[in-house]
Coordinates of C-alpha atoms in Angstrom, one line a residue:
Chain A
X1 CA -2.0 -21.2 10.3
X2 CA 0.6 -18.9 11.6
X3 CA 1.1 -15.4 10.3
X4 CA 4.3 -16.5 8.6
X5 CA 2.6 -19.4 6.9
X6 CA 0.0 -17.0 5.5
X7 CA 2.6 -14.6 4.3
X8 CA 4.6 -17.4 2.7
X9 CA 1.5 -18.7 0.9
X10 CA 0.6 -15.2 -0.3
X11 CA 4.1 -14.5 -1.6
X12 CA 4.3 -17.8 -3.4
X13 CA 1.0 -17.1 -4.9
X14 CA 2.2 -13.7 -6.3
X15 CA 4.9 -15.6 -8.2
X16 CA 2.3 -17.6 -10.2
X17 CA 0.6 -15.7 -13.0
X18 CA 3.0 -12.8 -13.0
X19 CA 1.2 -10.9 -15.8
X20 CA -2.1 -11.0 -13.9
X21 CA -0.4 -10.1 -10.7
X22 CA 1.3 -7.2 -12.4
X23 CA -1.8 -5.9 -14.1
X24 CA -3.8 -6.1 -10.9
X25 CA -1.1 -4.3 -9.0
X26 CA -0.9 -1.6 -11.7
X27 CA -4.2 -0.1 -10.5
X28 CA -2.9 0.4 -7.0
X29 CA 0.5 1.5 -8.4
X30 CA -1.1 4.3 -10.4
X31 CA -3.3 5.3 -7.5
X32 CA -0.6 5.4 -4.9
X33 CA 1.9 7.0 -7.3
X34 CA -0.5 9.8 -8.2
X35 CA -1.4 10.5 -4.6
X36 CA 2.3 10.6 -3.5
X37 CA 3.3 12.7 -6.5
X38 CA 0.5 15.2 -6.2
X39 CA 0.9 15.6 -2.5
X40 CA 4.6 16.1 -3.0
X41 CA 4.1 18.6 -5.8
X42 CA 1.5 20.5 -3.7
X43 CA 3.9 20.6 -0.8
X44 CA 6.7 21.7 -3.0
X45 CA 4.6 24.5 -4.3
X46 CA 3.4 25.5 -0.8
X47 CA 6.9 25.4 0.6
X48 CA 8.2 27.5 -2.3
X49 CA 5.5 30.1 -1.4
X50 CA 6.3 29.9 2.3
X51 CA 10.0 30.3 1.7
X52 CA 9.2 33.4 -0.4
X53 CA 6.9 34.6 2.4
X54 CA 9.8 34.3 4.9
X55 CA 12.2 35.8 2.4
X56 CA 10.0 38.8 1.8
X57 CA 10.7 40.1 5.3
X58 CA 8.4 40.2 8.3
X59 CA 5.3 42.3 8.3
X60 CA 6.1 43.8 4.9
X61 CA 4.1 46.6 3.3
X62 CA 5.1 47.6 -0.2
X63 CA 4.3 51.1 -1.5
X64 CA 4.4 51.7 -5.2
X65 CA 3.7 54.9 -7.1
X66 CA 0.4 54.9 -9.0
X67 CA -0.1 55.4 -12.7
X68 CA 0.7 58.5 -14.6
X69 CA -1.9 60.3 -16.6
X70 CA -0.9 62.3 -19.6
X71 CA -3.9 63.7 -21.3
X72 CA -6.4 60.9 -21.8
X73 CA -3.7 58.2 -21.6
X74 CA -3.4 56.3 -18.4
X75 CA 0.1 54.9 -17.9
X76 CA 0.9 51.6 -16.3
X77 CA 0.7 51.2 -12.5
X78 CA 4.0 52.4 -11.1
X79 CA 4.7 54.8 -14.0
X80 CA 3.9 57.8 -11.9
X81 CA 6.9 59.6 -10.4
X82 CA 5.2 60.8 -7.4
X83 CA 6.7 58.7 -4.7
X84 CA 9.9 60.3 -3.4
X85 CA 12.7 59.7 -1.0
X86 CA 11.2 62.4 1.2
X87 CA 8.0 60.4 1.4
X88 CA 10.0 57.5 2.6
X89 CA 11.7 59.5 5.4
X90 CA 8.3 60.9 6.4
X91 CA 6.8 57.4 6.7
X92 CA 9.7 56.3 8.9
X93 CA 8.7 58.9 11.4
X94 CA 5.2 57.2 11.8
X95 CA 4.5 55.0 14.8
X96 CA 4.4 51.2 14.3
X97 CA 7.0 51.4 11.6
X98 CA 10.2 49.4 12.2
X99 CA 12.0 50.4 9.1
X100 CA 11.6 52.0 5.7
X101 CA 13.6 51.1 2.7
X102 CA 13.0 53.1 -0.5
X103 CA 14.4 51.6 -3.7
X104 CA 15.9 53.7 -6.4
X105 CA 17.0 51.1 -8.9
X106 CA 18.7 51.0 -12.3
X107 CA 20.7 48.5 -14.4
X108 CA 24.4 49.2 -14.4
X109 CA 27.6 47.5 -15.6
X110 CA 29.5 46.5 -12.5
X111 CA 33.3 45.7 -12.9
X112 CA 35.5 44.1 -10.4
X113 CA 39.1 43.5 -11.6
X114 CA 38.7 41.4 -14.8
X115 CA 35.1 40.4 -14.1
X116 CA 32.1 42.3 -15.1
X117 CA 28.3 41.9 -14.9
X118 CA 25.3 44.0 -15.7
X119 CA 23.0 43.9 -12.7
X120 CA 20.5 45.8 -10.7
X121 CA 21.9 48.6 -8.6
X122 CA 19.6 49.7 -5.9
X123 CA 19.8 52.9 -3.9
X124 CA 18.4 52.3 -0.5
X125 CA 18.7 53.0 3.3
X126 CA 20.2 51.1 6.2
X127 CA 16.7 49.7 6.9
X128 CA 16.9 47.5 3.8
X129 CA 18.2 44.3 5.5
X130 CA 15.5 44.6 8.2
X131 CA 12.7 45.2 5.7
X132 CA 13.6 42.4 3.3
X133 CA 15.1 40.0 5.8
X134 CA 18.7 39.9 4.6
X135 CA 21.6 39.0 6.9
X136 CA 25.2 40.0 6.3
X137 CA 27.9 37.4 5.4
X138 CA 31.0 39.7 5.4
X139 CA 31.5 43.3 6.4
X140 CA 28.5 45.5 7.3
X141 CA 25.5 47.0 5.6
X142 CA 25.4 50.6 4.5
X143 CA 25.2 53.0 7.5
X144 CA 23.3 56.2 8.0
X145 CA 26.4 58.3 7.4
X146 CA 26.9 56.8 4.0
X147 CA 23.3 57.9 3.1
X148 CA 23.7 61.3 4.7
X149 CA 26.9 62.0 2.8
X150 CA 26.1 60.2 -0.5
X151 CA 29.2 58.0 0.0
X152 CA 30.3 55.6 -2.8
X153 CA 29.8 52.5 -0.7
X154 CA 28.4 49.2 -2.0
X155 CA 27.0 46.1 -0.5
X156 CA 26.8 43.1 -2.8
X157 CA 24.2 40.4 -3.0
X158 CA 25.8 36.9 -2.7
X159 CA 25.2 35.9 -6.3
X160 CA 26.7 39.1 -7.6
X161 CA 29.8 38.7 -5.4
X162 CA 30.2 35.2 -6.7
X163 CA 29.7 36.2 -10.3
X164 CA 32.3 38.9 -9.9
X165 CA 34.8 36.6 -8.2
X166 CA 34.7 38.5 -4.9
X167 CA 35.4 36.7 -1.6
X168 CA 35.5 37.5 2.1
X169 CA 38.9 39.2 1.6
X170 CA 37.4 41.6 -1.0
X171 CA 35.8 43.8 1.7
X172 CA 37.4 47.3 1.4
X173 CA 38.4 46.8 -2.2
X174 CA 37.0 48.8 -5.1
X175 CA 34.5 47.9 -7.8
X176 CA 33.4 50.1 -10.6
X177 CA 29.7 50.8 -11.2
X178 CA 29.1 52.4 -14.5
X179 CA 32.8 53.4 -14.5
X180 CA 32.6 55.1 -11.0
X181 CA 34.7 53.6 -8.2
X182 CA 32.8 52.2 -5.1
X183 CA 34.2 50.7 -1.9
X184 CA 32.8 47.3 -1.0
X185 CA 31.6 47.5 2.6
X186 CA 29.8 44.2 2.8
X187 CA 28.5 41.0 1.2
X188 CA 25.2 39.6 2.2
X189 CA 24.2 36.0 3.0
X190 CA 22.4 34.3 0.1
X191 CA 18.6 34.4 0.7
X192 CA 17.6 32.1 -2.0
X193 CA 13.9 32.1 -2.8
X194 CA 11.8 31.0 -5.7
X195 CA 11.1 34.2 -7.7
X196 CA 12.0 34.6 -11.3
X197 CA 14.6 37.2 -10.3
X198 CA 17.3 36.0 -7.8
X199 CA 17.1 38.2 -4.7
X200 CA 20.8 37.7 -4.3
X201 CA 21.9 39.3 -7.6
X202 CA 22.0 43.0 -6.8
X203 CA 24.3 45.8 -5.6
X204 CA 23.1 48.1 -2.9
X205 CA 24.3 51.6 -2.6
X206 CA 23.1 54.6 -0.5
X207 CA 19.9 56.0 -1.9
X208 CA 21.3 59.5 -2.1
X209 CA 24.3 58.3 -4.1
X210 CA 22.0 56.4 -6.6
X211 CA 19.9 59.6 -6.9
X212 CA 22.9 61.8 -7.6
X213 CA 24.9 59.5 -9.9
X214 CA 22.5 57.1 -11.7
X215 CA 18.8 58.1 -11.5
X216 CA 18.9 61.9 -11.4
X217 CA 15.5 62.1 -9.7
X218 CA 13.9 61.7 -6.3
X219 CA 11.1 59.3 -7.5
X220 CA 11.4 55.8 -6.2
X221 CA 10.1 52.7 -7.7
X222 CA 9.3 51.0 -4.4
X223 CA 9.2 51.7 -0.8
X224 CA 9.4 48.7 1.5
X225 CA 8.0 49.2 5.0
X226 CA 8.5 46.9 7.9
X227 CA 5.7 47.2 10.4
X228 CA 6.6 46.5 14.1
X229 CA 4.0 43.7 14.6
X230 CA 1.6 41.7 12.5
X231 CA -1.2 43.1 14.5
X232 CA -0.3 46.7 13.6
X233 CA -0.4 46.0 9.8
X234 CA -3.8 47.5 9.2
X235 CA -3.1 50.5 11.4
X236 CA 0.2 51.2 9.7
X237 CA -1.5 50.8 6.3
X238 CA -4.1 53.5 7.3
X239 CA -1.5 55.8 8.7
X240 CA 0.7 55.6 5.6
X241 CA -2.3 56.2 3.4
X242 CA -3.3 59.3 5.4
X243 CA 0.2 60.6 5.4
X244 CA 0.8 60.2 1.7
X245 CA -2.7 61.6 0.9
X246 CA -1.8 64.6 2.9
X247 CA 1.7 65.0 1.4
X248 CA 0.4 64.5 -2.1
X249 CA -2.6 66.8 -1.6
X250 CA -5.2 64.1 -2.3
X251 CA -8.5 65.0 -0.7
X252 CA -11.3 62.7 0.4
X253 CA -12.7 60.8 -2.6
X254 CA -9.6 61.7 -4.7
X255 CA -7.7 59.0 -6.6
X256 CA -4.5 58.1 -4.7
X257 CA -1.3 58.2 -6.7
X258 CA 0.2 55.3 -4.9
X259 CA -0.8 51.7 -3.9
X260 CA 0.0 49.9 -0.7
X261 CA 0.1 46.1 -0.9
X262 CA 0.7 43.6 1.8
X263 CA 2.4 40.8 -0.1
X264 CA 2.5 38.7 2.9
X265 CA -1.3 38.5 2.9
X266 CA -1.4 38.0 -0.8
X267 CA 1.1 35.1 -0.6
X268 CA -0.6 33.5 2.4
X269 CA -3.8 33.5 0.4
X270 CA -1.9 31.9 -2.5
X271 CA -0.5 29.4 0.0
X272 CA -3.8 28.4 1.4
X273 CA -5.2 28.1 -2.2
X274 CA -2.3 25.8 -3.1
X275 CA -2.9 23.7 0.1
X276 CA -6.6 23.4 -0.9
X277 CA -5.5 22.4 -4.4
X278 CA -3.2 19.7 -3.0
X279 CA -6.0 18.2 -1.0
X280 CA -8.3 18.4 -4.0
X281 CA -5.7 16.7 -6.3
X282 CA -5.0 14.0 -3.7
X283 CA -8.7 13.4 -3.4
X284 CA -9.0 12.9 -7.1
X285 CA -6.0 10.7 -7.1
X286 CA -7.4 8.6 -4.4
X287 CA -10.3 7.8 -6.6
X288 CA -7.9 5.9 -8.8
X289 CA -6.8 4.0 -5.7
X290 CA -10.4 2.9 -5.2
X291 CA -10.6 1.8 -8.9
X292 CA -7.4 -0.2 -8.3
X293 CA -9.0 -1.7 -5.2
X294 CA -12.0 -2.8 -7.3
X295 CA -9.5 -4.4 -9.7
X296 CA -8.1 -6.4 -6.8
X297 CA -11.6 -7.5 -5.7
X298 CA -12.4 -8.5 -9.3
X299 CA -9.3 -10.6 -9.6
X300 CA -9.8 -12.1 -6.2
X301 CA -13.3 -13.2 -7.0
X302 CA -12.1 -14.8 -10.2
X303 CA -9.3 -16.5 -8.2
X304 CA -11.8 -17.9 -5.6
X305 CA -13.8 -19.3 -8.5
X306 CA -10.8 -20.8 -10.2
X307 CA -9.5 -22.3 -7.0
X308 CA -12.7 -23.7 -5.6
X309 CA -11.4 -27.2 -5.7
X310 CA -8.2 -26.1 -3.9
X311 CA -10.4 -24.5 -1.2
X312 CA -12.3 -27.8 -1.0
X313 CA -9.0 -29.8 -0.6
X314 CA -7.8 -27.4 2.1
X315 CA -11.0 -27.7 4.0
X316 CA -10.9 -31.5 3.8
X317 CA -7.5 -31.6 5.2
X318 CA -8.4 -29.5 8.2
X319 CA -8.6 -25.8 7.2
X320 CA -11.2 -23.8 9.0
X321 CA -13.2 -21.1 7.3
X322 CA -11.0 -18.6 9.1
X323 CA -7.8 -20.1 7.6
X324 CA -9.3 -19.8 4.1
X325 CA -10.5 -16.3 4.8
X326 CA -7.1 -15.2 6.0
X327 CA -5.3 -16.9 3.1
X328 CA -7.3 -15.0 0.5
X329 CA -7.2 -11.8 2.5
X330 CA -3.5 -12.0 2.7
X331 CA -3.2 -12.5 -1.0
X332 CA -5.3 -9.3 -1.6
X333 CA -3.2 -7.5 1.0
X334 CA 0.0 -8.6 -0.6
X335 CA -1.2 -7.3 -4.0
X336 CA -2.3 -4.0 -2.6
X337 CA 0.7 -3.5 -0.4
X338 CA 3.2 -4.6 -3.0
X339 CA 1.4 -2.3 -5.4
X340 CA 1.5 0.5 -2.8
X341 CA 5.3 0.1 -2.3
X342 CA 6.0 0.2 -6.1
X343 CA 3.6 3.1 -6.3
X344 CA 5.5 5.1 -3.6
X345 CA 8.7 4.5 -5.5
X346 CA 7.1 5.6 -8.8
X347 CA 5.4 8.6 -7.1
X348 CA 8.6 9.8 -5.4
X349 CA 10.5 9.5 -8.7
X350 CA 7.8 11.4 -10.5
X351 CA 7.7 14.1 -7.9
X352 CA 11.5 14.4 -8.1
X353 CA 11.3 14.9 -11.8
X354 CA 8.5 17.4 -11.5
X355 CA 10.4 19.3 -8.8
X356 CA 13.5 19.5 -11.1
X357 CA 11.4 20.8 -14.0
X358 CA 9.4 23.3 -11.9
X359 CA 12.6 24.4 -10.2
X360 CA 11.5 24.1 -6.6
X361 CA 13.1 22.1 -3.8
X362 CA 12.2 18.4 -3.9
X363 CA 10.2 17.6 -0.8
X364 CA 9.9 14.1 0.5
X365 CA 7.4 13.6 3.3
X366 CA 7.7 10.2 5.1
X367 CA 4.2 10.9 6.4
X368 CA 2.9 10.5 2.8
X369 CA 4.6 7.1 2.6
X370 CA 3.0 5.9 5.9
X371 CA -0.4 7.2 4.8
X372 CA 0.0 5.5 1.4
X373 CA 1.0 2.2 2.9
X374 CA -1.9 2.4 5.4
X375 CA -4.3 3.4 2.6
X376 CA -3.3 0.5 0.4
X377 CA -3.6 -1.8 3.3
X378 CA -7.1 -0.5 3.9
X379 CA -7.9 -0.9 0.2
X380 CA -6.6 -4.5 0.3
X381 CA -8.8 -5.3 3.4
X382 CA -11.9 -3.5 2.1
X383 CA -11.8 -5.1 -1.4
X384 CA -10.2 -8.4 -0.3
X385 CA -12.5 -9.3 2.5
X386 CA -15.6 -10.0 0.5
X387 CA -14.0 -12.4 -2.0
X388 CA -12.2 -14.0 0.9
X389 CA -15.4 -14.5 2.9
X390 CA -16.9 -16.1 -0.3
X391 CA -14.1 -18.5 -0.3
X392 CA -14.3 -19.2 3.4
X393 CA -18.0 -20.0 3.2
X394 CA -17.7 -22.5 0.4
X395 CA -19.3 -25.9 1.3
X396 CA -16.4 -28.4 1.2
X397 CA -18.5 -31.1 -0.4
X398 CA -19.5 -28.7 -3.2
X399 CA -16.0 -27.3 -3.5
X400 CA -14.4 -30.8 -3.8
X401 CA -16.8 -31.7 -6.6
X402 CA -16.1 -28.5 -8.5
X403 CA -14.3 -29.1 -11.8
Chain B
X1 CA -11.7 -54.4 21.0
X2 CA -12.5 -51.3 23.1
X3 CA -15.2 -48.9 22.0
X4 CA -15.7 -48.5 18.2
X5 CA -13.8 -45.7 16.5
X6 CA -16.7 -44.9 14.3
X7 CA -20.3 -45.4 15.0
X8 CA -23.4 -44.4 12.9
X9 CA -26.8 -44.8 14.4
X10 CA -29.9 -44.5 12.1
X11 CA -28.1 -41.8 10.1
X12 CA -30.0 -40.3 7.2
X13 CA -29.0 -37.6 4.8
X14 CA -31.7 -36.1 2.7
X15 CA -30.9 -33.4 0.1
X16 CA -33.5 -30.7 -0.3
X17 CA -33.3 -29.6 -4.0
X18 CA -36.1 -27.1 -3.5
X19 CA -38.7 -29.1 -5.3
X20 CA -38.2 -32.6 -4.0
X21 CA -36.5 -34.3 -1.1
X22 CA -33.8 -36.7 -2.3
X23 CA -32.9 -39.3 0.4
X24 CA -29.3 -40.2 -0.3
X25 CA -28.8 -42.2 3.0
X26 CA -31.6 -43.8 5.0
X27 CA -31.3 -45.1 8.5
X28 CA -27.8 -46.3 8.2
X29 CA -26.2 -48.2 11.1
X30 CA -22.5 -48.8 10.9
X31 CA -19.8 -49.6 13.4
X32 CA -16.1 -49.7 12.7
X33 CA -13.7 -50.9 15.3
X34 CA -10.2 -49.6 15.9
X35 CA -7.7 -51.2 13.6
X36 CA -10.3 -52.5 11.2
X37 CA -10.0 -52.5 7.4
X38 CA -13.5 -52.0 6.1
X39 CA -14.7 -51.7 2.5
X40 CA -17.9 -49.9 1.7
X41 CA -19.0 -51.2 -1.7
X42 CA -21.7 -49.9 -3.9
X43 CA -22.5 -48.9 -7.5
X44 CA -22.6 -45.2 -8.5
X45 CA -25.7 -43.5 -7.2
X46 CA -25.9 -45.9 -4.2
X47 CA -25.1 -43.2 -1.7
X48 CA -21.5 -44.1 -1.0
X49 CA -20.2 -40.6 -1.8
X50 CA -22.7 -39.2 0.7
X51 CA -21.5 -41.9 3.1
X52 CA -17.9 -40.7 2.7
X53 CA -18.9 -37.1 3.2
X54 CA -20.7 -37.9 6.4
X55 CA -17.9 -40.2 7.7
X56 CA -15.3 -37.6 6.7
X57 CA -17.2 -34.8 8.6
X58 CA -17.5 -32.8 5.4
X59 CA -21.2 -33.0 5.7
X60 CA -23.7 -33.5 8.6
X61 CA -26.4 -36.1 8.7
X62 CA -30.0 -34.8 8.4
X63 CA -30.9 -37.1 11.3
X64 CA -29.3 -39.8 13.4
X65 CA -26.2 -40.0 15.5
X66 CA -22.5 -40.2 14.5
X67 CA -19.8 -40.7 17.1
X68 CA -16.2 -40.4 15.7
X69 CA -13.3 -41.3 18.0
X70 CA -15.4 -40.6 21.1
X71 CA -16.8 -37.3 19.7
X72 CA -20.4 -36.9 18.7
X73 CA -20.1 -34.8 15.6
X74 CA -23.6 -34.5 14.3
X75 CA -24.2 -31.2 16.1
X76 CA -20.7 -29.5 15.7
X77 CA -20.4 -26.2 13.9
X78 CA -18.2 -25.7 10.9
X79 CA -15.0 -24.8 12.7
X80 CA -15.4 -27.7 15.1
X81 CA -15.9 -30.1 12.2
X82 CA -12.8 -28.7 10.6
X83 CA -10.9 -29.4 13.8
X84 CA -12.3 -33.0 13.8
X85 CA -11.2 -33.5 10.2
X86 CA -7.8 -32.1 10.9
X87 CA -7.3 -34.4 13.9
X88 CA -9.1 -37.6 13.2
X89 CA -9.6 -38.0 9.4
X90 CA -7.0 -38.7 6.7
X91 CA -8.6 -38.3 3.3
X92 CA -7.4 -40.2 0.2
X93 CA -9.2 -39.2 -3.0
X94 CA -9.7 -40.8 -6.4
X95 CA -8.2 -37.8 -8.2
X96 CA -5.5 -37.4 -5.6
X97 CA -6.5 -33.8 -5.0
X98 CA -3.0 -32.5 -4.4
X99 CA -2.5 -28.8 -4.1
X100 CA -1.4 -27.6 -7.6
X101 CA 2.0 -25.8 -8.1
X102 CA 3.0 -27.1 -4.7
X103 CA 5.8 -29.5 -4.0
X104 CA 5.1 -33.0 -2.6
X105 CA 6.8 -31.9 0.6
X106 CA 4.6 -28.8 1.0
X107 CA 1.5 -30.8 0.1
X108 CA 2.2 -33.4 2.8
X109 CA 3.1 -30.7 5.3
X110 CA 0.0 -28.6 4.8
X111 CA -2.4 -30.5 7.1
X112 CA 0.1 -30.0 9.9
X113 CA 0.1 -26.3 9.2
X114 CA -3.6 -26.2 9.9
X115 CA -2.9 -27.9 13.2
X116 CA -0.4 -25.2 14.1
X117 CA 2.7 -27.5 14.0
X118 CA 5.9 -25.4 13.7
X119 CA 7.3 -25.3 10.2
X120 CA 10.5 -27.1 10.9
X121 CA 8.7 -30.0 12.6
X122 CA 6.1 -30.4 10.0
X123 CA 8.6 -30.5 7.1
X124 CA 10.5 -33.1 9.1
X125 CA 7.3 -35.2 9.6
X126 CA 6.3 -34.7 5.9
X127 CA 9.7 -35.8 4.8
X128 CA 9.5 -38.9 7.0
X129 CA 6.0 -39.8 5.7
X130 CA 7.1 -39.4 2.0
X131 CA 10.3 -41.4 2.6
X132 CA 8.2 -44.2 4.2
X133 CA 6.1 -44.3 1.0
X134 CA 9.2 -44.5 -1.1
X135 CA 9.1 -40.9 -2.4
X136 CA 12.2 -39.7 -0.5
X137 CA 13.7 -38.6 -3.8
X138 CA 10.6 -36.7 -5.1
X139 CA 10.2 -34.2 -2.2
X140 CA 10.5 -31.1 -4.4
X141 CA 8.5 -32.4 -7.3
X142 CA 5.2 -30.7 -8.1
X143 CA 2.1 -32.9 -8.8
X144 CA 2.4 -32.4 -12.6
X145 CA 5.9 -33.9 -12.4
X146 CA 4.7 -37.1 -10.8
X147 CA 3.0 -40.2 -12.2
X148 CA -0.5 -41.1 -11.1
X149 CA 0.8 -43.8 -8.7
X150 CA 3.3 -41.4 -7.2
X151 CA 0.7 -38.7 -6.8
X152 CA -1.6 -41.1 -5.0
X153 CA 1.3 -42.1 -2.7
X154 CA 1.8 -38.3 -1.9
X155 CA -1.9 -38.2 -1.2
X156 CA -1.6 -41.2 1.2
X157 CA 1.5 -39.6 2.9
X158 CA -0.6 -36.4 3.3
X159 CA -3.4 -38.5 4.9
X160 CA -0.9 -40.3 7.2
X161 CA 1.2 -37.4 8.4
X162 CA -1.3 -36.2 11.0
X163 CA -1.6 -39.7 12.5
X164 CA -5.4 -39.6 12.1
X165 CA -7.8 -42.1 13.8
X166 CA -9.2 -43.2 10.4
X167 CA -7.9 -43.3 6.9
X168 CA -10.8 -42.6 4.5
X169 CA -10.1 -43.6 0.9
X170 CA -12.6 -42.8 -1.8
X171 CA -12.0 -44.9 -4.9
X172 CA -8.2 -44.6 -4.4
X173 CA -7.5 -46.8 -7.4
X174 CA -10.1 -45.4 -9.7
X175 CA -7.7 -43.2 -11.7
X176 CA -4.8 -45.7 -11.7
X177 CA -3.8 -48.4 -14.0
X178 CA -4.0 -52.0 -12.6
X179 CA -0.4 -52.2 -11.7
X180 CA -0.3 -48.9 -9.8
X181 CA -3.7 -49.7 -8.3
X182 CA -2.4 -53.0 -7.0
X183 CA 0.5 -51.2 -5.4
X184 CA -1.8 -48.8 -3.6
X185 CA -3.9 -51.7 -2.4
X186 CA -0.8 -53.5 -1.2
X187 CA 0.1 -50.3 0.6
X188 CA -3.2 -50.3 2.4
X189 CA -2.7 -53.9 3.5
X190 CA 0.7 -52.9 5.0
X191 CA -0.8 -49.9 6.7
X192 CA -3.6 -52.1 8.1
X193 CA -0.9 -54.5 9.3
X194 CA 0.6 -51.7 11.4
X195 CA -2.7 -51.2 13.1
X196 CA -4.3 -48.4 11.2
X197 CA -8.1 -48.1 10.8
X198 CA -9.0 -47.9 7.1
X199 CA -12.3 -47.3 5.5
X200 CA -12.2 -47.9 1.7
X201 CA -15.1 -46.8 -0.4
X202 CA -15.3 -48.3 -3.9
X203 CA -17.5 -49.7 -6.5
X204 CA -14.9 -52.3 -7.4
X205 CA -15.6 -55.7 -5.8
X206 CA -12.1 -56.8 -6.6
X207 CA -10.5 -53.9 -4.7
X208 CA -12.9 -54.4 -1.9
X209 CA -11.6 -58.0 -1.5
X210 CA -8.5 -56.5 0.1
X211 CA -10.5 -55.5 3.2
X212 CA -11.3 -57.6 6.2
X213 CA -14.9 -56.8 6.0
X214 CA -17.2 -55.5 3.3
X215 CA -20.4 -53.5 3.7
X216 CA -22.6 -53.2 0.7
X217 CA -24.7 -50.1 0.1
X218 CA -27.5 -49.7 -2.4
X219 CA -30.2 -47.0 -2.7
X220 CA -29.0 -45.3 0.4
X221 CA -29.3 -48.4 2.6
X222 CA -26.8 -50.9 3.9
X223 CA -27.7 -54.3 2.6
X224 CA -29.3 -56.3 5.4
X225 CA -26.7 -59.1 5.5
X226 CA -23.8 -56.9 4.7
X227 CA -23.7 -58.6 1.3
X228 CA -25.8 -58.3 -1.8
X229 CA -26.6 -61.1 -4.1
X230 CA -24.1 -61.3 -6.9

């Protein structure tokens, strides 16, 4: 029998006993759908983390002040006010450092024409775009002169600009931050990202201006440091620690009043964990695929028993064992592959819904589809071949007598 | 006549039930010539079913020699036997044995599929065979939508479609009323008239009368004179 004849037979067989066919396929559908959905969810999570990794800036070290101690009460991490703008300048003089961006932030009401918004206003230095991997959309970033002279210049995050109704032609116009006029010198490209706070909703002003007008102190919340190369991360970390220890008068064995974190490393760890989880979940889901395969084997065995007489007839009119084997194998394959295809559709839909709910980009990997189809083919062969060989081995005399 | 189409020499078939050996056929010699219409007659339990299985290459003799259409088949493996069945034998069964949920046309075309005939050609040949048997207007009917007589004619069309060397009919009228049975027998007479070799296996002496020659079988042996006492 030709391949097309076998396919035609298998398809026509699917049509008879639709309930049974559907229930048998359900096992494979659930298995494939969960594999597809879980792999896609895992990839979505990993990609979210990766895009955040990239968005964080390259080779980023973050320095935060430590906790404050008043009497016996220890404040929260970052509550100390020991990290200053001068510390940041000192760090930028170290080797291996590409840029240092201190952040002096406060929430302010920002007004542009008839629009207003309360958002984060961050005082920083020209190194900010380098450290946090921003690029400019319009105008330019704050320059060193604006920091040196505490100019009232502002660069807007893309979301902020949109919220305030500002466009490309708004460069040079004036916005009011907490009632004080600032000149818009630039608008940044949106960075996106998957944090809880949009990295595009902020207003950047010179760090000195922020200190003078809004914060009234030197102490910064965060200093972002961009290290020249990935390889120099550890050296830079040690150098900064030594420098700050020295500047803050912390001797050997003393408790440092700052912490240095390498978020890139942290997030790459999270990323590898989520990859591991993906593999683990897919592994668990593939167990249901095996269960589905056993369902197919079960139904095929019943089918061989029920159709013993048909097998006898076919043998009498010239079918070889191989023809019978292929006929039943193709039926099992048809069940598993049809189930696999429906499962892929269900899985993709499910992962789309999950992506929308979780708020990350929906990822669709054609590779998963190929793997799922191949996997369900394998399930069909593995679990179909035994019932099919049972059918093929039937003695025609016995099979013809079977009632 | 040239060489016989079917030749059994001292063929025995002994079933091994595990406890006892049951001889169903013993030292049977039988020769059927090309174009002959032979009836093998015997009561139930006489070994005629075993005879049909051996003649139809569904089973192998325990001992003896069987030459079918020039091919010695007693030592062929399963696949080779299937090929011989496909090429040389046209089975007609008592209970029709049509494929369920399959149209008359597909039923008749199926033996050709096992011969690797392209689909277009086998549907054409199946249609021709069914039309020849007066079922040209029943091509798309499934077995359950056909009367017994019609089903048996589909079965005969299926046996004829491969142009086999021998038509092997096992109690072909057993499930039919006398009218439909007579029609089937008349059909056999017509097929015989066009030169086909037919072996008819039956317990019914009246049906056997339609054949040119009758061989009687009892207790696994051919009756010595070809006839048994009435």
